[in-house]
XYZ file of C-alpha atoms in Angstrom:
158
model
C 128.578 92.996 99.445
C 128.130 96.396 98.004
C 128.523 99.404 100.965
C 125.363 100.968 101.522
C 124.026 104.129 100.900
C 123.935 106.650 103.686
C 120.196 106.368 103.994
C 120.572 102.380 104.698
C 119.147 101.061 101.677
C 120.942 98.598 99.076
C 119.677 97.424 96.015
C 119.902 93.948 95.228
C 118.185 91.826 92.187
C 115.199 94.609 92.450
C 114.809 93.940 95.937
C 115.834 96.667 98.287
C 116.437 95.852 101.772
C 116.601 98.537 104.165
C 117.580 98.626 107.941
C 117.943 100.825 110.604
C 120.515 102.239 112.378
C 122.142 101.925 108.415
C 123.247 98.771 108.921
C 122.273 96.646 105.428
C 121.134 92.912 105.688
C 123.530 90.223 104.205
C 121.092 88.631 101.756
C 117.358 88.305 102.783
C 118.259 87.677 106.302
C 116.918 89.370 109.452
C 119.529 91.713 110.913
C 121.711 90.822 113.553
C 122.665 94.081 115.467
C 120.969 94.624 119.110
C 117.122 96.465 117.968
C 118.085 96.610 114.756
C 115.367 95.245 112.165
C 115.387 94.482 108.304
C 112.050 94.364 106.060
C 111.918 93.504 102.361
C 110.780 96.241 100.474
C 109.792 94.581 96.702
C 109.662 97.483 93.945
C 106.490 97.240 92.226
C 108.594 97.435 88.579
C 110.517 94.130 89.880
C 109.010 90.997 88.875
C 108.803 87.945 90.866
C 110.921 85.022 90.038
C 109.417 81.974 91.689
C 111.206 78.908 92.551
C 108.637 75.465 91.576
C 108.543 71.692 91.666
C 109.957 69.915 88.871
C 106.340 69.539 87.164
C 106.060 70.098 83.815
C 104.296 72.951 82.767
C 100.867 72.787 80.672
C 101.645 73.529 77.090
C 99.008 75.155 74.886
C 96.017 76.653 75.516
C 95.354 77.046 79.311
C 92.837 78.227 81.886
C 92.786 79.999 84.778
C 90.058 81.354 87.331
C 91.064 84.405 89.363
C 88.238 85.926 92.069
C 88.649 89.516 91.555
C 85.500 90.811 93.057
C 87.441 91.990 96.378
C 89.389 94.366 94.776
C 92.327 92.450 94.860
C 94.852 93.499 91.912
C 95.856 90.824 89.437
C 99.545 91.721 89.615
C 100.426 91.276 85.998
C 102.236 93.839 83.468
C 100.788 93.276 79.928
C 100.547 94.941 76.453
C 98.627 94.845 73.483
C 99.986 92.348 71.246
C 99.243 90.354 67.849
C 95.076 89.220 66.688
C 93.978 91.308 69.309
C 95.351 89.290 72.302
C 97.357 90.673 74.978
C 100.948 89.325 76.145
C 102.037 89.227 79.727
C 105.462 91.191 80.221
C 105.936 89.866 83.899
C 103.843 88.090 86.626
C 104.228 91.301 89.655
C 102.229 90.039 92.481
C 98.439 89.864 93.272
C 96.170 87.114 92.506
C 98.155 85.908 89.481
C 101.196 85.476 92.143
C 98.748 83.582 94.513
C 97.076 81.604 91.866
C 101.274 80.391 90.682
C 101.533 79.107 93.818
C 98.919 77.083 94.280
C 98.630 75.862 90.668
C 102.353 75.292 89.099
C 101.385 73.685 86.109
C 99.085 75.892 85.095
C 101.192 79.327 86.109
C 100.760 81.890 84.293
C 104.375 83.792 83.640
C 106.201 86.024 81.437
C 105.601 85.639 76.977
C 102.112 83.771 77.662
C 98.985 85.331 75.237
C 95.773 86.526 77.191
C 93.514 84.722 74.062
C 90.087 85.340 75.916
C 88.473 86.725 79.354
C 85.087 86.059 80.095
C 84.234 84.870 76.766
C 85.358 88.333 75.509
C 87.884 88.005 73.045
C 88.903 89.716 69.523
C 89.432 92.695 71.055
C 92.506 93.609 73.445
C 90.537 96.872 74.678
C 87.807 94.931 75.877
C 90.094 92.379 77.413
C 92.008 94.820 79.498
C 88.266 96.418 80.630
C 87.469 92.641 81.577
C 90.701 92.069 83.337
C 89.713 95.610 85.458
C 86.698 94.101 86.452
C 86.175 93.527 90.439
C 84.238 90.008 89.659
C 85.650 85.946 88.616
C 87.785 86.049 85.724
C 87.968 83.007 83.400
C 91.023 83.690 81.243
C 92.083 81.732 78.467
C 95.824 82.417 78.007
C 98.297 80.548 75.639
C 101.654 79.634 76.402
C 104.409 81.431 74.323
C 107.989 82.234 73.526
C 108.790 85.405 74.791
C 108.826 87.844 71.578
C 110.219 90.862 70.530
C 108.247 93.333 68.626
C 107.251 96.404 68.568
C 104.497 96.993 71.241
C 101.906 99.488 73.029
C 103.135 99.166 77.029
C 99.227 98.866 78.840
C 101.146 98.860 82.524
C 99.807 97.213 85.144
C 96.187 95.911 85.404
C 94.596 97.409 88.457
């Protein structure tokens, strides 16, 4: 394992794990010295690889319903991309995370096309001032290779 840093914290797949007493956890494990404790500190930049049953994924046109209206962020990273849609760079947390795990066919994850939201669609402003929205999203997203071309980063939808 790498040494740690005098401050205790070691960087690991874009996890950081960080004890006290600088003593570093040995993979995601709780540590084992007398008071000492470990938490999991997840930068918001990393994304979040998920491990699913062998079900096959929905090819196509998909979608999803997300309750927004608590305030709850969606916890995806998107951009502006092609026909005025909007292509999800990584899958960060929130409800998107939640909805993954409940739904594993119909996950929503990194190179799939926001097509519509709300019936909005032709226009990727609009769709990002949908997504910000604190009410139900129906999103109509489309799965796809992940591309690369030149793009307009949006960030992270609130």
């Amino acid at each position: 394992a790498p040494q740690a840093h005098s401050h205790g914290i070691e960087s690991r797949h874009g996890l950081q794990l960080c004890c006290q007493h600088q003593v570093c956890c040995e993979q995601q494990a709780v540590c084992s010295g007398v008071g000492a404790t470990c938490q999991q500190l997840v930068s918001p930049e990393s994304e979040i690889v998920e491990q699913f049953p062998t079900l096959p994924e929905v090819d196509g046109e998909f979608q999803v319903v997300l309750d927004k209206s608590s305030g709850t962020p969606l916890g995806i990273d998107i951009v502006y991309w092609e026909n005025n849609t909007l292509l999800v760079e990584g899958v960060v947390g929130g409800l998107v995370q939640e909805w993954n795990h409940k739904n594993p066919r119909l996950r929503i994850r990194r190179g799939d096309v926001v097509l519509d939201v709300n019936g909005v669609k032709g226009d990727m402003h609009r769709l990002v001032d949908e997504c910000t929205k604190k009410s139900l999203l129906t999103m109509t997203l489309r799965r796809g290779p992940i591309h690369s071309a030149t793009k307009v980063t949006v960030g992270s939808i609130p």
